[in-house]
Amino acid sequence: QAGQIIEQANRAAERIQQEAQEKAREEARRIVEGASRDIDAERQRAIHAIRLQMADIVTGAVRRIVGESLDGERHRQLIEAAIEQVEKEPSASQ
């Protein structure tokens, strides 16, 4: 009988060990998935912030370029050319 008791105890210990290992694997999987979601969300926020910064940089650069290169005469010429182009195109209401 002592042998049976020892055998049962060994099996119970092995089962407990396997259950603990499975729980640890499941917890590790949940942690990795959560971290992956957090990383992806942070990545998306970073991409969005970079896009906003790039838009600001480009807008500022365009303003400087346009402001420097368009004197009054050139500005008037561009406006006249735009008006002529609109006058040449058929009206959308026709």
mmCIF file of C-alpha atoms in Angstrom:
data_model
loop_
_atom_site.group_PDB
_atom_site.id
_atom_site.type_symbol
_atom_site.label_atom_id
_atom_site.label_comp_id
_atom_site.label_asym_id
_atom_site.label_seq_id
_atom_site.Cartn_x
_atom_site.Cartn_y
_atom_site.Cartn_z
ATOM 1 C CA GLN A 1 0.000 0.000 0.000
ATOM 2 C CA ALA A 2 2.810 2.406 0.701
ATOM 3 C CA GLY A 3 3.911 2.013 -2.912
ATOM 4 C CA GLN A 4 0.435 2.914 -4.150
ATOM 5 C CA ILE A 5 0.299 5.978 -1.936
ATOM 6 C CA ILE A 6 3.700 7.099 -3.192
ATOM 7 C CA GLU A 7 2.626 6.479 -6.802
ATOM 8 C CA GLN A 8 -0.585 8.490 -6.317
ATOM 9 C CA ALA A 9 1.347 11.309 -4.676
ATOM 10 C CA ASN A 10 3.819 11.352 -7.569
ATOM 11 C CA ARG A 11 1.000 11.480 -10.125
ATOM 12 C CA ALA A 12 -0.755 14.240 -8.190
ATOM 13 C CA ALA A 13 2.485 16.211 -7.969
ATOM 14 C CA GLU A 14 3.089 15.769 -11.698
ATOM 15 C CA ARG A 15 -0.472 16.893 -12.491
ATOM 16 C CA ILE A 16 -0.107 19.946 -10.258
ATOM 17 C CA GLN A 17 3.209 20.777 -11.913
ATOM 18 C CA GLN A 18 1.700 20.450 -15.406
ATOM 19 C CA GLU A 19 -1.265 22.639 -14.445
ATOM 20 C CA ALA A 20 1.077 25.276 -13.004
ATOM 21 C CA GLN A 21 3.175 25.218 -16.172
ATOM 22 C CA GLU A 22 0.076 25.561 -18.348
ATOM 23 C CA LYS A 23 -1.179 28.485 -16.252
ATOM 24 C CA ALA A 24 2.242 30.134 -16.520
ATOM 25 C CA ARG A 25 2.262 29.656 -20.311
ATOM 26 C CA GLU A 26 -1.256 31.107 -20.578
ATOM 27 C CA GLU A 27 -0.317 34.095 -18.417
ATOM 28 C CA ALA A 28 2.827 34.668 -20.491
ATOM 29 C CA ARG A 29 0.739 34.531 -23.673
ATOM 30 C CA ARG A 30 -1.710 37.115 -22.269
ATOM 31 C CA ILE A 31 1.159 39.381 -21.239
ATOM 32 C CA VAL A 32 2.765 39.146 -24.681
ATOM 33 C CA GLU A 33 -0.552 39.838 -26.429
ATOM 34 C CA GLY A 34 -1.225 42.839 -24.190
ATOM 35 C CA ALA A 35 2.263 44.196 -24.788
ATOM 36 C CA SER A 36 1.836 43.677 -28.523
ATOM 37 C CA ARG A 37 -1.430 45.647 -28.486
ATOM 38 C CA ASP A 38 0.190 48.413 -26.443
ATOM 39 C CA ILE A 39 3.155 48.570 -28.822
ATOM 40 C CA ASP A 40 0.872 48.741 -31.855
ATOM 41 C CA ALA A 41 -1.245 51.493 -30.285
ATOM 42 C CA GLU A 42 1.870 53.485 -29.390
ATOM 43 C CA ARG A 43 3.226 52.960 -32.900
ATOM 44 C CA GLN A 44 -0.003 54.311 -34.396
ATOM 45 C CA ARG A 45 0.119 57.347 -32.082
ATOM 46 C CA ALA A 46 3.743 57.978 -33.075
ATOM 47 C CA ILE A 47 2.929 57.711 -36.791
ATOM 48 C CA HIS A 48 0.014 60.120 -36.352
ATOM 49 C CA ALA A 49 2.208 62.598 -34.466
ATOM 50 C CA ILE A 50 4.917 62.374 -37.136
ATOM 51 C CA ARG A 51 2.366 62.991 -39.876
ATOM 52 C CA LEU A 52 1.069 66.055 -38.064
ATOM 53 C CA GLN A 53 4.605 67.354 -37.596
ATOM 54 C CA MET A 54 5.420 66.740 -41.256
ATOM 55 C CA ALA A 55 2.272 68.579 -42.306
ATOM 56 C CA ASP A 56 3.292 71.525 -40.133
ATOM 57 C CA ILE A 57 6.835 71.484 -41.531
ATOM 58 C CA VAL A 58 5.633 71.305 -45.140
ATOM 59 C CA THR A 59 3.033 73.998 -44.567
ATOM 60 C CA GLY A 60 5.636 76.273 -43.014
ATOM 61 C CA ALA A 61 8.097 75.623 -45.821
ATOM 62 C CA VAL A 62 5.475 76.314 -48.484
ATOM 63 C CA ARG A 63 4.470 79.529 -46.748
ATOM 64 C CA ARG A 64 8.087 80.686 -46.671
ATOM 65 C CA ILE A 65 8.709 79.714 -50.299
ATOM 66 C CA VAL A 66 5.485 81.231 -51.587
ATOM 67 C CA GLY A 67 5.882 84.322 -49.435
ATOM 68 C CA GLU A 68 9.410 84.904 -50.669
ATOM 69 C CA SER A 69 8.828 84.145 -54.329
ATOM 70 C CA LEU A 70 5.504 85.902 -54.874
ATOM 71 C CA ASP A 71 5.961 89.605 -55.092
ATOM 72 C CA GLY A 72 2.967 91.787 -55.835
ATOM 73 C CA GLU A 73 3.344 91.587 -59.623
ATOM 74 C CA ARG A 74 3.738 87.811 -59.700
ATOM 75 C CA HIS A 75 0.771 87.430 -57.359
ATOM 76 C CA ARG A 76 -1.374 89.605 -59.666
ATOM 77 C CA GLN A 77 -0.285 87.552 -62.700
ATOM 78 C CA LEU A 78 -1.259 84.290 -61.008
ATOM 79 C CA ILE A 79 -4.667 85.663 -60.062
ATOM 80 C CA GLU A 80 -5.290 86.892 -63.613
ATOM 81 C CA ALA A 81 -4.224 83.537 -65.052
ATOM 82 C CA ALA A 82 -6.587 81.726 -62.684
ATOM 83 C CA ILE A 83 -9.457 84.019 -63.673
ATOM 84 C CA GLU A 84 -8.740 83.452 -67.368
ATOM 85 C CA GLN A 85 -8.672 79.689 -66.816
ATOM 86 C CA VAL A 86 -12.037 79.777 -65.041
ATOM 87 C CA GLU A 87 -13.517 81.915 -67.828
ATOM 88 C CA LYS A 88 -12.310 79.424 -70.476
ATOM 89 C CA GLU A 89 -13.819 76.378 -68.761
ATOM 90 C CA PRO A 90 -17.491 75.630 -69.377
ATOM 91 C CA SER A 91 -19.694 76.442 -66.428
ATOM 92 C CA ALA A 92 -20.773 73.503 -64.296
ATOM 93 C CA SER A 93 -24.337 74.812 -64.306
ATOM 94 C CA GLN A 94 -24.697 74.604 -68.087
#
